Short mmCIF file of C-alpha atoms and ligand atoms in Angstrom, two decimals:
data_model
loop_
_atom_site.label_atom_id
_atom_site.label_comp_id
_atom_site.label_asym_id
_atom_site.label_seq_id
_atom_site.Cartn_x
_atom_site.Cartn_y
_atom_site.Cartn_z
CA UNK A 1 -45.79 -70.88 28.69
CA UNK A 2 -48.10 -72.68 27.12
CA UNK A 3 -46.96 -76.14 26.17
CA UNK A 4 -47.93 -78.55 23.44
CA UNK A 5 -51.64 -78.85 24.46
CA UNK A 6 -51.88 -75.05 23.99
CA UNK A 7 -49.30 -74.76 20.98
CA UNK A 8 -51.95 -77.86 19.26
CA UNK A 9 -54.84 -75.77 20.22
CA UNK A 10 -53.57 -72.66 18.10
CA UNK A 11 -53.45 -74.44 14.88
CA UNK A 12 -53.84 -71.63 12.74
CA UNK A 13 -54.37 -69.28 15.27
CA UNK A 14 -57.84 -70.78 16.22
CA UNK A 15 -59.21 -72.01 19.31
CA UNK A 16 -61.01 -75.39 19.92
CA UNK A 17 -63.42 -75.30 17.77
CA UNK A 18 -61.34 -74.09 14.89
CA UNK A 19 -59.19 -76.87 15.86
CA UNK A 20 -62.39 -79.18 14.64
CA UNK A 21 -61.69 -81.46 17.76
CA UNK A 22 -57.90 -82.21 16.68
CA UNK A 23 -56.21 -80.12 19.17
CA UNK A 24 -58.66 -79.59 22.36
CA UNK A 25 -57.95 -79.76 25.85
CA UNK A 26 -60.36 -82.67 27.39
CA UNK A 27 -62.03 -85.46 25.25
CA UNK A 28 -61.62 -84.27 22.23
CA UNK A 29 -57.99 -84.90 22.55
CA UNK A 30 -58.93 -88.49 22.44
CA UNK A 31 -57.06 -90.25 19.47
CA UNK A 32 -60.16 -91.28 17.30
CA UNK A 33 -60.07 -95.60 16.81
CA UNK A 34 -58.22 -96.50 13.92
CA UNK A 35 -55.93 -95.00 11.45
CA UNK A 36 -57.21 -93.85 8.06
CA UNK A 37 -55.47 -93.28 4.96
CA UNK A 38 -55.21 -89.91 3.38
CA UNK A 39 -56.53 -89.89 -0.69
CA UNK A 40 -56.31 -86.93 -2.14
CA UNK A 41 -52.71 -85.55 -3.82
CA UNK A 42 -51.22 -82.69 -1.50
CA UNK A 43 -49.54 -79.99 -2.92
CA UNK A 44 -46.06 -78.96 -1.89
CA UNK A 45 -46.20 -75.10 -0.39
CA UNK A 46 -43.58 -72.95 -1.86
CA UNK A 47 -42.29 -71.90 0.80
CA UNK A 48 -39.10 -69.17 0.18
CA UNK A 49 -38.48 -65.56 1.90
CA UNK A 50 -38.60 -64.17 -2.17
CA UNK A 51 -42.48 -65.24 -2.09
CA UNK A 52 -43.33 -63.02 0.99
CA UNK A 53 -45.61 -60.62 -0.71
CA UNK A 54 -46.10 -58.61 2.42
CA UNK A 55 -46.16 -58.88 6.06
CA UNK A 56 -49.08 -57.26 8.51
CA UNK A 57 -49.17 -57.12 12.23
CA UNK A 58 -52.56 -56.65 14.39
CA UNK A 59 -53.44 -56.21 17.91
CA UNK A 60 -56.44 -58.47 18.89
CA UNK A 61 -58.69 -56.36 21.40
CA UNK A 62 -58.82 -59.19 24.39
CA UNK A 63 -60.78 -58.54 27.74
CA UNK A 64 -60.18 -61.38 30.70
CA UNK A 65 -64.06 -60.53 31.35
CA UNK A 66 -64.62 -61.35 27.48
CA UNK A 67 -66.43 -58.89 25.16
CA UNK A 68 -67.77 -55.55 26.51
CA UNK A 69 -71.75 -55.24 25.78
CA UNK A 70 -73.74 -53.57 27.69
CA UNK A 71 -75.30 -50.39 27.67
CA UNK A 72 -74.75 -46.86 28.99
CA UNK A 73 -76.04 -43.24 28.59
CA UNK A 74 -73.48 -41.05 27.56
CA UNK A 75 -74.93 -37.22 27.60
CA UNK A 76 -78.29 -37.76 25.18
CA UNK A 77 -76.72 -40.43 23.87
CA UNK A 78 -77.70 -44.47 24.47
CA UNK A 79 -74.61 -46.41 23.84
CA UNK A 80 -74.31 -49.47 22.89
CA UNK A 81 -71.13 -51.85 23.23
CA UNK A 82 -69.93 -54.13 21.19
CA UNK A 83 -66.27 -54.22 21.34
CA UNK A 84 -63.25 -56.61 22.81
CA UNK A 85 -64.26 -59.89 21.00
CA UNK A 86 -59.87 -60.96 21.21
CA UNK A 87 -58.95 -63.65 18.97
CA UNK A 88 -62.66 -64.21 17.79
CA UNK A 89 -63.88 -61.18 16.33
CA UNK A 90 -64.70 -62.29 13.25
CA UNK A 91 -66.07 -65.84 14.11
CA UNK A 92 -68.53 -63.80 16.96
CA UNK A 93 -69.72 -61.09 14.69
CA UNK A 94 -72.48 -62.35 13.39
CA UNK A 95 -73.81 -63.61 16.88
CA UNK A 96 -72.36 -60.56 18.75
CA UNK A 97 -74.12 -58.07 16.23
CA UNK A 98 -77.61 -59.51 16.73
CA UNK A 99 -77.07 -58.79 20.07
CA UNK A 100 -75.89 -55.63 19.84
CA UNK A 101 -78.96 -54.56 17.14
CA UNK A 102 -81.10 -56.06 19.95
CA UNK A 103 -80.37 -53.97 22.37
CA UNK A 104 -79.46 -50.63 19.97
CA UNK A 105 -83.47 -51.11 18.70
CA UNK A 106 -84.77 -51.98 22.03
CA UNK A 107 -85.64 -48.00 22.63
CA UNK A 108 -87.72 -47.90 19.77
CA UNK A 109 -85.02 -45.47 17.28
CA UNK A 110 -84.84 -46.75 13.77
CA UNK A 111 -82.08 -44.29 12.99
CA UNK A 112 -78.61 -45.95 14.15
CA UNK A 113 -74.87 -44.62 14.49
CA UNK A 114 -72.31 -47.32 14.57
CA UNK A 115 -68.65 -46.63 15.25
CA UNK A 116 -66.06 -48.78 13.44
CA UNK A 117 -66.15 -50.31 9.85
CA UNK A 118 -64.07 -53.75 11.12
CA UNK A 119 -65.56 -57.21 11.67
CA UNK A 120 -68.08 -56.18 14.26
CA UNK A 121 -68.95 -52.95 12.77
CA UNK A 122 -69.54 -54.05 9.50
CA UNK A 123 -71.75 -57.00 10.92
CA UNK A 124 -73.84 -55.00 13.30
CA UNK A 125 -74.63 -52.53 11.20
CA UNK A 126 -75.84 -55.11 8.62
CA UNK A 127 -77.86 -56.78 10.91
CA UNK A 128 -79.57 -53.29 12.19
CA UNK A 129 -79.98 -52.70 8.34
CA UNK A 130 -81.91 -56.13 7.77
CA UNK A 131 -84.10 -55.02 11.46
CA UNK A 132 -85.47 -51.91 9.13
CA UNK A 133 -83.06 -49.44 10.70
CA UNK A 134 -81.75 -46.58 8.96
CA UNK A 135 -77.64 -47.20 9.92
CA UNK A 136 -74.43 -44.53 9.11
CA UNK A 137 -71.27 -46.49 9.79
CA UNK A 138 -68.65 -43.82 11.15
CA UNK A 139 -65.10 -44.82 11.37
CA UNK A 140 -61.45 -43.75 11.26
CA UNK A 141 -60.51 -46.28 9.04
CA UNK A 142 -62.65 -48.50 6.64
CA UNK A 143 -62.38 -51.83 6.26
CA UNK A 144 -58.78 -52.30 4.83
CA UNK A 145 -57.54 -50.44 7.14
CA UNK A 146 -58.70 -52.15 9.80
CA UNK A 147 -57.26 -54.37 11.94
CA UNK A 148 -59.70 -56.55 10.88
CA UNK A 149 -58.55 -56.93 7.74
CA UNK A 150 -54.94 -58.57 9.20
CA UNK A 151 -56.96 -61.46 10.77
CA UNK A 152 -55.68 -65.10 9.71
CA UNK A 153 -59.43 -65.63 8.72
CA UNK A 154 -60.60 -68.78 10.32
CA UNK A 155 -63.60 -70.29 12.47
CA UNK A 156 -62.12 -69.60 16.19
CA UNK A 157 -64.84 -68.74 18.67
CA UNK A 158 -63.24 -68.85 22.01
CA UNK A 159 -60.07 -67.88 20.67
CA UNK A 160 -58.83 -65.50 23.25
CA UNK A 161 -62.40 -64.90 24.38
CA UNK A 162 -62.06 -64.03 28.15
CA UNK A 163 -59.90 -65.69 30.83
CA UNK A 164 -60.81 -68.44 33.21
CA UNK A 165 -62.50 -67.73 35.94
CA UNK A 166 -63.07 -64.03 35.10
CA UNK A 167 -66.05 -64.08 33.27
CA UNK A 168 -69.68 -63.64 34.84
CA UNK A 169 -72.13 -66.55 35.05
CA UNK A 170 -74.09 -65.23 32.15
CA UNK A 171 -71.23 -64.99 29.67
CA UNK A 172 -70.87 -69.11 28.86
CA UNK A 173 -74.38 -68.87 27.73
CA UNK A 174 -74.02 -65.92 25.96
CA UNK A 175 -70.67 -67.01 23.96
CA UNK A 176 -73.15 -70.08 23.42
CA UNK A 177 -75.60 -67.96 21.75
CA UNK A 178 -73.34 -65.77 19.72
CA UNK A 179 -71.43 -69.22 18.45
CA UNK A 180 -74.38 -70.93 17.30
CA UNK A 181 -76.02 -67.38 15.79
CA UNK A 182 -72.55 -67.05 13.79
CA UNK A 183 -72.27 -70.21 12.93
CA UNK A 184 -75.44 -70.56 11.30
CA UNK A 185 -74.91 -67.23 9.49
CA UNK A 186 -71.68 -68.67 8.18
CA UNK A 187 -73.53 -70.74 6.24
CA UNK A 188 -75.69 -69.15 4.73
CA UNK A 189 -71.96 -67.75 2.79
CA UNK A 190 -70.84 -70.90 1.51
CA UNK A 191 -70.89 -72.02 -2.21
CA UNK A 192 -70.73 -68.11 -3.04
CA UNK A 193 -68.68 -66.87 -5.95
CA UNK A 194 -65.16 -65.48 -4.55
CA UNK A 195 -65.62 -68.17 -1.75
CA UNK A 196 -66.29 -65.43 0.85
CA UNK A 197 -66.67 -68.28 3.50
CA UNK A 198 -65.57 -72.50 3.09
CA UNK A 199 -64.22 -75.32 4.67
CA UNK A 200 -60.50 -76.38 3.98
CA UNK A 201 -59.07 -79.54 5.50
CA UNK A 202 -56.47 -78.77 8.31
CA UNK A 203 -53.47 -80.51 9.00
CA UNK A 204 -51.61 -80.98 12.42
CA UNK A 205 -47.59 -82.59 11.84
CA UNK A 206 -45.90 -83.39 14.65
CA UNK A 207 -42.56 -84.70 14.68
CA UNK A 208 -42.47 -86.86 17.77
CA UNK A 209 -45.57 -89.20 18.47
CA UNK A 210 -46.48 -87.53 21.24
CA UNK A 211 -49.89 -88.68 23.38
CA UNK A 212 -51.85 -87.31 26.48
CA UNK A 213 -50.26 -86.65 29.31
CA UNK A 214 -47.00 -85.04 28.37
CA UNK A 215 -47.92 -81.55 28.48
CA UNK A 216 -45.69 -79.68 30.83
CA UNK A 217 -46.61 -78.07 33.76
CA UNK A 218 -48.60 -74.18 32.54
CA UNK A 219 -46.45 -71.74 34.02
CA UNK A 220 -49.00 -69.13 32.24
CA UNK A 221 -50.14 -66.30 35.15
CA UNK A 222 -53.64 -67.06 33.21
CA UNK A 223 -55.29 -69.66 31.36
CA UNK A 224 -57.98 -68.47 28.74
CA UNK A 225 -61.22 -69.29 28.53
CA UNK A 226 -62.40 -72.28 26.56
CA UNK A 227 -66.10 -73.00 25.74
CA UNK A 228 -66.40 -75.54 22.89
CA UNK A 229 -67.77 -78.36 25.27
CA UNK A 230 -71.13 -76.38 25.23
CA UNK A 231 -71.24 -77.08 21.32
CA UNK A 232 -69.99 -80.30 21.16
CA UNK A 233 -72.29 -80.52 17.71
CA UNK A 234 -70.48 -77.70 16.18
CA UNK A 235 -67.00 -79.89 16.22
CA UNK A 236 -65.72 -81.59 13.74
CA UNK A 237 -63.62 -84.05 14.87
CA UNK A 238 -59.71 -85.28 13.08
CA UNK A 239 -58.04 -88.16 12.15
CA UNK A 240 -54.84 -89.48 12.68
CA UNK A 241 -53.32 -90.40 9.01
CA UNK A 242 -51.74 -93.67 8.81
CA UNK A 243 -47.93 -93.20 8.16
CA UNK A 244 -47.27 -93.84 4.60
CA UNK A 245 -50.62 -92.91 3.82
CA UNK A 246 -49.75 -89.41 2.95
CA UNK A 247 -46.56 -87.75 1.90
CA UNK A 248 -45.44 -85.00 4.92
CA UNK A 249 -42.00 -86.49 6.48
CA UNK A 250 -43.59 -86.36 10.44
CA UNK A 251 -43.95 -88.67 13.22
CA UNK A 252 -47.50 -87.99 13.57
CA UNK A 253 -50.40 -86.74 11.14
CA UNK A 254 -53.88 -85.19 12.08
CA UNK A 255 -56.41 -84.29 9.76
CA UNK A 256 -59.59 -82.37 10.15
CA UNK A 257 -62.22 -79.63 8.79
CA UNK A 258 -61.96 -76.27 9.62
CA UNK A 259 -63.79 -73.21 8.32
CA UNK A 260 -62.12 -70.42 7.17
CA UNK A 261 -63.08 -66.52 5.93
CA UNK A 262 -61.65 -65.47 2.82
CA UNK A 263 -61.48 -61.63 4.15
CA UNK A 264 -60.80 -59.94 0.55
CA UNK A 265 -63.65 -61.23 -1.01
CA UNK A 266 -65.88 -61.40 2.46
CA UNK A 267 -65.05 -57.98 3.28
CA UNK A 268 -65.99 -56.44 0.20
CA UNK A 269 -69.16 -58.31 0.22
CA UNK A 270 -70.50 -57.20 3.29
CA UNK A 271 -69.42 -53.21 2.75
CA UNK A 272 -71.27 -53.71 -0.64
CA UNK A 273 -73.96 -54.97 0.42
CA UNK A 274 -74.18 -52.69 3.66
CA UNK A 275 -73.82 -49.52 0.95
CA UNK A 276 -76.60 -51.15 -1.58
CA UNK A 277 -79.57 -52.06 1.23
CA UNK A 278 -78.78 -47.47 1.61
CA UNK A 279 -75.96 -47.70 4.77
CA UNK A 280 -73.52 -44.57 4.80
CA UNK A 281 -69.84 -44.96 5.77
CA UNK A 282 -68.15 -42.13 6.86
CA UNK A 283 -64.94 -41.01 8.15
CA UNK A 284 -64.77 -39.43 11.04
CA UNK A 285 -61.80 -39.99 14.39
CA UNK A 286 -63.94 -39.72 18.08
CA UNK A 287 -61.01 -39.08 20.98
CA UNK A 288 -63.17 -39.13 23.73
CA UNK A 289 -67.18 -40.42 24.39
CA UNK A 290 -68.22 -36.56 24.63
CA UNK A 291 -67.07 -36.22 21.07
CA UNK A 292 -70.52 -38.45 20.20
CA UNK A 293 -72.26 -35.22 20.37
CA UNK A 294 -71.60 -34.30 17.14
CA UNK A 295 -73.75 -36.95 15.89
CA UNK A 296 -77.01 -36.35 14.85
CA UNK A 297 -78.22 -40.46 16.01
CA UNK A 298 -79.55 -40.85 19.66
CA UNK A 299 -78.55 -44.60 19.48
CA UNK A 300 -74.93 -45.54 18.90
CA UNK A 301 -73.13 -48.81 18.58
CA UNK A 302 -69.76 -48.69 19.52
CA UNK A 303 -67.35 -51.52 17.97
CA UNK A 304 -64.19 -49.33 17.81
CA UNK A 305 -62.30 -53.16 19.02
CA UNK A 306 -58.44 -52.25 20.26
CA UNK A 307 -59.58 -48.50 19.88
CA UNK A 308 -61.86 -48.29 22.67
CA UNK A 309 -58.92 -48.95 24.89
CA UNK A 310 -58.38 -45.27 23.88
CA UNK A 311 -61.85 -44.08 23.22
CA UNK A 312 -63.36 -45.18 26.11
CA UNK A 313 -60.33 -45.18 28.03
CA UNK A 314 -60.93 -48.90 28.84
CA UNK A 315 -57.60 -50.44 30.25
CA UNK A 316 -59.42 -54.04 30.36
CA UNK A 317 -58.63 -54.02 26.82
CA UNK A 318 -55.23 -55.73 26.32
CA UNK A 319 -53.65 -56.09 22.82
CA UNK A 320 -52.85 -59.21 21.41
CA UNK A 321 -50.19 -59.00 19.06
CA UNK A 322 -49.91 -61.35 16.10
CA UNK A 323 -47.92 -60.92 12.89
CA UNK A 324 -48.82 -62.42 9.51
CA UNK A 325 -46.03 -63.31 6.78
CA UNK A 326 -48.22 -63.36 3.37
CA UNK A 327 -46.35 -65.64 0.78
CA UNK A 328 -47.63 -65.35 -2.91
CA UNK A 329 -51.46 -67.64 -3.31
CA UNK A 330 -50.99 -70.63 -4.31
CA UNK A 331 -54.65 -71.78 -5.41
CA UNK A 332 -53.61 -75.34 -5.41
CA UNK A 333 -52.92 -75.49 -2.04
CA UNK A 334 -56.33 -76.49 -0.98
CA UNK A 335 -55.36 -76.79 2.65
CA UNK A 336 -53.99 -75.55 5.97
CA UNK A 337 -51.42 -77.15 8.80
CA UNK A 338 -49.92 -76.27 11.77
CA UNK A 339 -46.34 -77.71 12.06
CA UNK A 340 -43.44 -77.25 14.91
CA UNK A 341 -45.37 -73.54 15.83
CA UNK A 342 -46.09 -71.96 12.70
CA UNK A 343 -49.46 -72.74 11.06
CA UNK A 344 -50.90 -71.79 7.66
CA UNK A 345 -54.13 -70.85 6.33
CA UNK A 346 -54.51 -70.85 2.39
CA UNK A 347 -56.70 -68.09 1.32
CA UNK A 348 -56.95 -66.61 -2.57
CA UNK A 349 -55.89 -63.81 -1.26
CA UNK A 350 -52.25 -65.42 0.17
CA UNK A 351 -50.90 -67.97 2.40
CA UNK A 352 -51.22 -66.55 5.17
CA UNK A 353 -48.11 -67.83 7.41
CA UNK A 354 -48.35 -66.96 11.20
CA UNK A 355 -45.39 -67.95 14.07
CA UNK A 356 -47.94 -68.35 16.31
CA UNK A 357 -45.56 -69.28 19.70
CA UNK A 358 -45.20 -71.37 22.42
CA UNK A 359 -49.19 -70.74 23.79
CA UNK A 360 -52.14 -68.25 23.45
CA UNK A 361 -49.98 -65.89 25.66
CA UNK A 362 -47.62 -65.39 22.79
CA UNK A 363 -48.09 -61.29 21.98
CA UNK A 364 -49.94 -60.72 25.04
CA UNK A 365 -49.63 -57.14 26.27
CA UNK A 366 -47.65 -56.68 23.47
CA UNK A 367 -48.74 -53.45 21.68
CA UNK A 368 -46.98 -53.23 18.96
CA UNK A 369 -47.72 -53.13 15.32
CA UNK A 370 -44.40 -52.60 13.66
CA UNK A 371 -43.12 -55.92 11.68
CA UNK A 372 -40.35 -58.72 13.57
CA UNK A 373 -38.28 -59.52 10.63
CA UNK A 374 -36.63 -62.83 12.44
CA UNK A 375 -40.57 -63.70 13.53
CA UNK A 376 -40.85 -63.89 9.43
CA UNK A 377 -37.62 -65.52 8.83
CA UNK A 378 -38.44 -68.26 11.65
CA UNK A 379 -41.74 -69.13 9.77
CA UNK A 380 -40.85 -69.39 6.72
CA UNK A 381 -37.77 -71.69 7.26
CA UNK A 382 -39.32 -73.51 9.47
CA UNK A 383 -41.83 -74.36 6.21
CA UNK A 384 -38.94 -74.49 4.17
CA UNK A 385 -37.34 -77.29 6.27
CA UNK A 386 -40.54 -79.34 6.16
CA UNK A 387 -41.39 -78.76 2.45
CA UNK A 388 -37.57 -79.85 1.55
CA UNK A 389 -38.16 -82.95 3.15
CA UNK A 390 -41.60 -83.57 0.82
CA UNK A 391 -41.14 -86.65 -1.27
CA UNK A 392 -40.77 -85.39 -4.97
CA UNK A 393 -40.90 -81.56 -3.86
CA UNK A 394 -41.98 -79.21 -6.88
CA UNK A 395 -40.77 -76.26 -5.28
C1 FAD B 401 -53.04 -61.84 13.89
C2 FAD B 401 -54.50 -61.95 14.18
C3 FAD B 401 -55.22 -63.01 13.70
C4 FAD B 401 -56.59 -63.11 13.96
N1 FAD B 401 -57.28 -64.16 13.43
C5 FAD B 401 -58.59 -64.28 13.65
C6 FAD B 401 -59.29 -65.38 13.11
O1 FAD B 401 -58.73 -66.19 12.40
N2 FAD B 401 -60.61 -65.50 13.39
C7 FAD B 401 -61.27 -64.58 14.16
O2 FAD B 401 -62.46 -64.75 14.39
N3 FAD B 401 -60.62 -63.52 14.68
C8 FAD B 401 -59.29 -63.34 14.45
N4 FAD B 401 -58.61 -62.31 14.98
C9 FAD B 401 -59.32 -61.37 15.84
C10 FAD B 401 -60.10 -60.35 15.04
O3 FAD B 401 -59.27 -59.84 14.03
C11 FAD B 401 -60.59 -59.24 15.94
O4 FAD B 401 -61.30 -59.75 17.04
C12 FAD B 401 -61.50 -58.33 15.14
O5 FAD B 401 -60.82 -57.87 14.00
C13 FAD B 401 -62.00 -57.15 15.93
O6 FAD B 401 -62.82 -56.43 15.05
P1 FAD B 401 -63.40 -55.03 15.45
O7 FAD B 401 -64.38 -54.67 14.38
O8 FAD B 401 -63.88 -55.05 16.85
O9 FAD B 401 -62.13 -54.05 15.46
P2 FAD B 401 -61.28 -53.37 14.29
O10 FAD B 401 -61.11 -54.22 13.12
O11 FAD B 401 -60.06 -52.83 14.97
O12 FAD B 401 -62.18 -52.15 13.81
C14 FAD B 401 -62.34 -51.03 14.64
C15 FAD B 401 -63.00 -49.92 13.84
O13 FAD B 401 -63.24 -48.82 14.72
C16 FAD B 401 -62.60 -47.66 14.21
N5 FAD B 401 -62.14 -46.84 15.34
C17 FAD B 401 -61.38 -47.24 16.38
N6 FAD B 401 -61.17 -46.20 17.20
C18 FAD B 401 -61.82 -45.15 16.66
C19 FAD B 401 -61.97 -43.78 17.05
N7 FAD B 401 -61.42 -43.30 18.15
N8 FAD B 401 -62.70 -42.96 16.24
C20 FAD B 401 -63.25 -43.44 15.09
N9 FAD B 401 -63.14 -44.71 14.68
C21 FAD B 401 -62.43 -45.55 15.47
C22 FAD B 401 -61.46 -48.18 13.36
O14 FAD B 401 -61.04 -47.20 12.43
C23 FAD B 401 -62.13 -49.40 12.71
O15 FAD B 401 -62.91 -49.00 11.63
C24 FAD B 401 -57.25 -62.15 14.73
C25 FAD B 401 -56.52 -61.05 15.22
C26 FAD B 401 -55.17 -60.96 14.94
C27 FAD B 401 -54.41 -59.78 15.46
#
């Protein structure tokens, strides 16, 4: 499987870039000069199975060729794709949706179907709003119940984006362009009431000092993708903490910046604001692309994610499974960490607590969505064991 480069990478279940340069394979794995001191007071996470408020479990929609987006004509119907965005739905969406828009408006119809009310739905059909189109969002399930809305919630691009060496020449520039379009977007949500969208600092333990060149041979039959050396300017880059400077009981301490979605107050947002500019949601279940023709739109955007594998009967589409243990918030935990495979990400929402594995391939072809009680269990003792070893725990 994966081995420690990969397992460093995941921190909180993002990819390079959510890794802010801590965790990368390539340069960025370059210890930065010096050792600096951490200064602000860390707060111990309470970390106890009677705290789990709930656990989910999602399927991420991953495609070795990366996102599907083209274009076909399906009866009178132009359709539009926008679906299979893997561990980076919600990081692409805003990039990924102008695309989509662009080519949904392209024909010259102002009056716009979308199908799906997740991440990319939601996004797309905002975007087509704000491009003077009339939009109707229809979907099985809204927003909450989603998929979407079991995401971890953090900046994570090429996060199970596409596999190596599958992709076509065009996509690395296009994963460029829908990175730096999102990115941008992002913040234009920060400083909002509710914190829809911020930065947290991010935390990588390790309990052996362990430098480049020990990662074990990748037994993986894959590798995925990785694109953050085409934003190098995006990256923000981590620190190793003196020891003694700060108080976790670990051989070795990273800290960087990562930026994370607050999907309670984020999602909400965007529906309300979609239903406000005039957008329509309704419900309504599609089991094959003939079904469209109930729909009085010529133009529809399709961003159905894992459901197109059914839909559009689109086998590329393999689920990624990851399950989320959601311990009580904790507002004064104003950060996140990724210790011995379990990383955390705390949102006002929860902390969200996520075994993520040995590597990305952890859940792969996995389809299912009911909860692993011992997956919870190993994640939350394995915080337990670290937080009991705190100096002057609170717990
Ligand atoms: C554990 C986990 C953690 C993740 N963490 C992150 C993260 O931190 N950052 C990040 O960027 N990404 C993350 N992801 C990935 C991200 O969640 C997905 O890429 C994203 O949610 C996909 O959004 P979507 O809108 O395409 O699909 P979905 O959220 O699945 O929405 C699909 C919509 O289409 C509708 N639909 C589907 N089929 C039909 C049908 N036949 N008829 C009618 N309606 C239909 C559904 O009802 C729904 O409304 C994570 C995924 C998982 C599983």
């Amino acid at each position: 499987m994966g081995g420690l480069l990969d397992r460093r990478r995941l921190m909180l279940g993002a990819g390079a870039l959510g890794l802010s340069g801590c965790a990368t394979r390539g340069p960025a794995l370059a210890p930065a000069p010096g050792l600096v001191a951490a200064t602000e007071t860390i707060a111990p996470i309470r970390a106890d199975m009677e705290r789990i408020s709930r656990v989910t479990v999602c399927l991420r929609p991953f495609r070795k060729a990366g996102p599907r987006m083209d274009v076909e004509t399906v009866g009178d119907k132009r359709v539009v794709h926008n679906y299979g965005h893997g561990g980076s739905g919600w990081s692409l969406s805003w990039g990924a949706g102008t695309i989509a828009a662009r080519n949904a408006l392209s024909g010259g119809e102002r009056d716009i179907a979308v199908l799906g009310a997740g991440a990319l739905g939601l996004t797309t059909a905002t975007l087509l709003q704000q491009a003077g189109a009339n939009v109707t969002i229809y979907a099985r399930e809204r927003m909450f119940e989603a998929r979407s809305a079991r995401a971890t919630g953090t900046w994570s691009p090429d996060s199970r984006i596409a596999a190596e060496g599958s992709t076509s020449p065009e996509f690395a520039a296009r994963w460029e362009e829908m990175t730096r379009i999102s990115y941008r977007t992002f913040q234009t949500w920060l400083g909002l009431p509710g914190d829809p969208v911020q930065w947290q600092d991010r935390y990588v333990l390790l309990d052996e000092d362990r430098g480049p060149g020990t990662e074990p041979p990748n037994a993986d039959p894959f590798r995925f993708a990785t694109f953050g050396d085409r934003v190098p300017d995006l990256r923000h880059r981590s620190r190793v903490l003196a020891p003694g400077s700060h108080p976790f009981p670990v051989a070795s301490v990273r800290r960087g910046s990562a930026m994370q979605f607050n999907i309670a107050a984020y999602a909400r947002l965007l529906t309300s604001e979609f239903l406000m500019a005039g957008g329509r949601i309704e419900t309504m279940t599609f089991h094959t692309p003939a079904d469209l023709a109930v729909l009085k739109q010529k133009v529809v955007v399709n961003c159905t994610g894992y459901g197109a594998r059914a839909l559009w009967k689109d086998e590329t589409v393999v689920p990624v499974r990851g399950q989320i243990t959601w311990l009580l918030p904790q507002p004064e935990v104003n950060y996140g960490l990724f210790y011995n495979d379990v990383t955390v990400v705390s949102r006002d929402d929860g902390l969200v607590v996520q075994y993520v594995g040995d590597g990305e391939m952890f859940g792969y072809n996995v389809n299912n969505e009911s909860v692993d009680p011992a997956e919870t269990e190993l994640a939350v003792k394995t915080l337990a064991d670290l937080f009991s070893r705190f100096p002057a725990a609170r717990l």
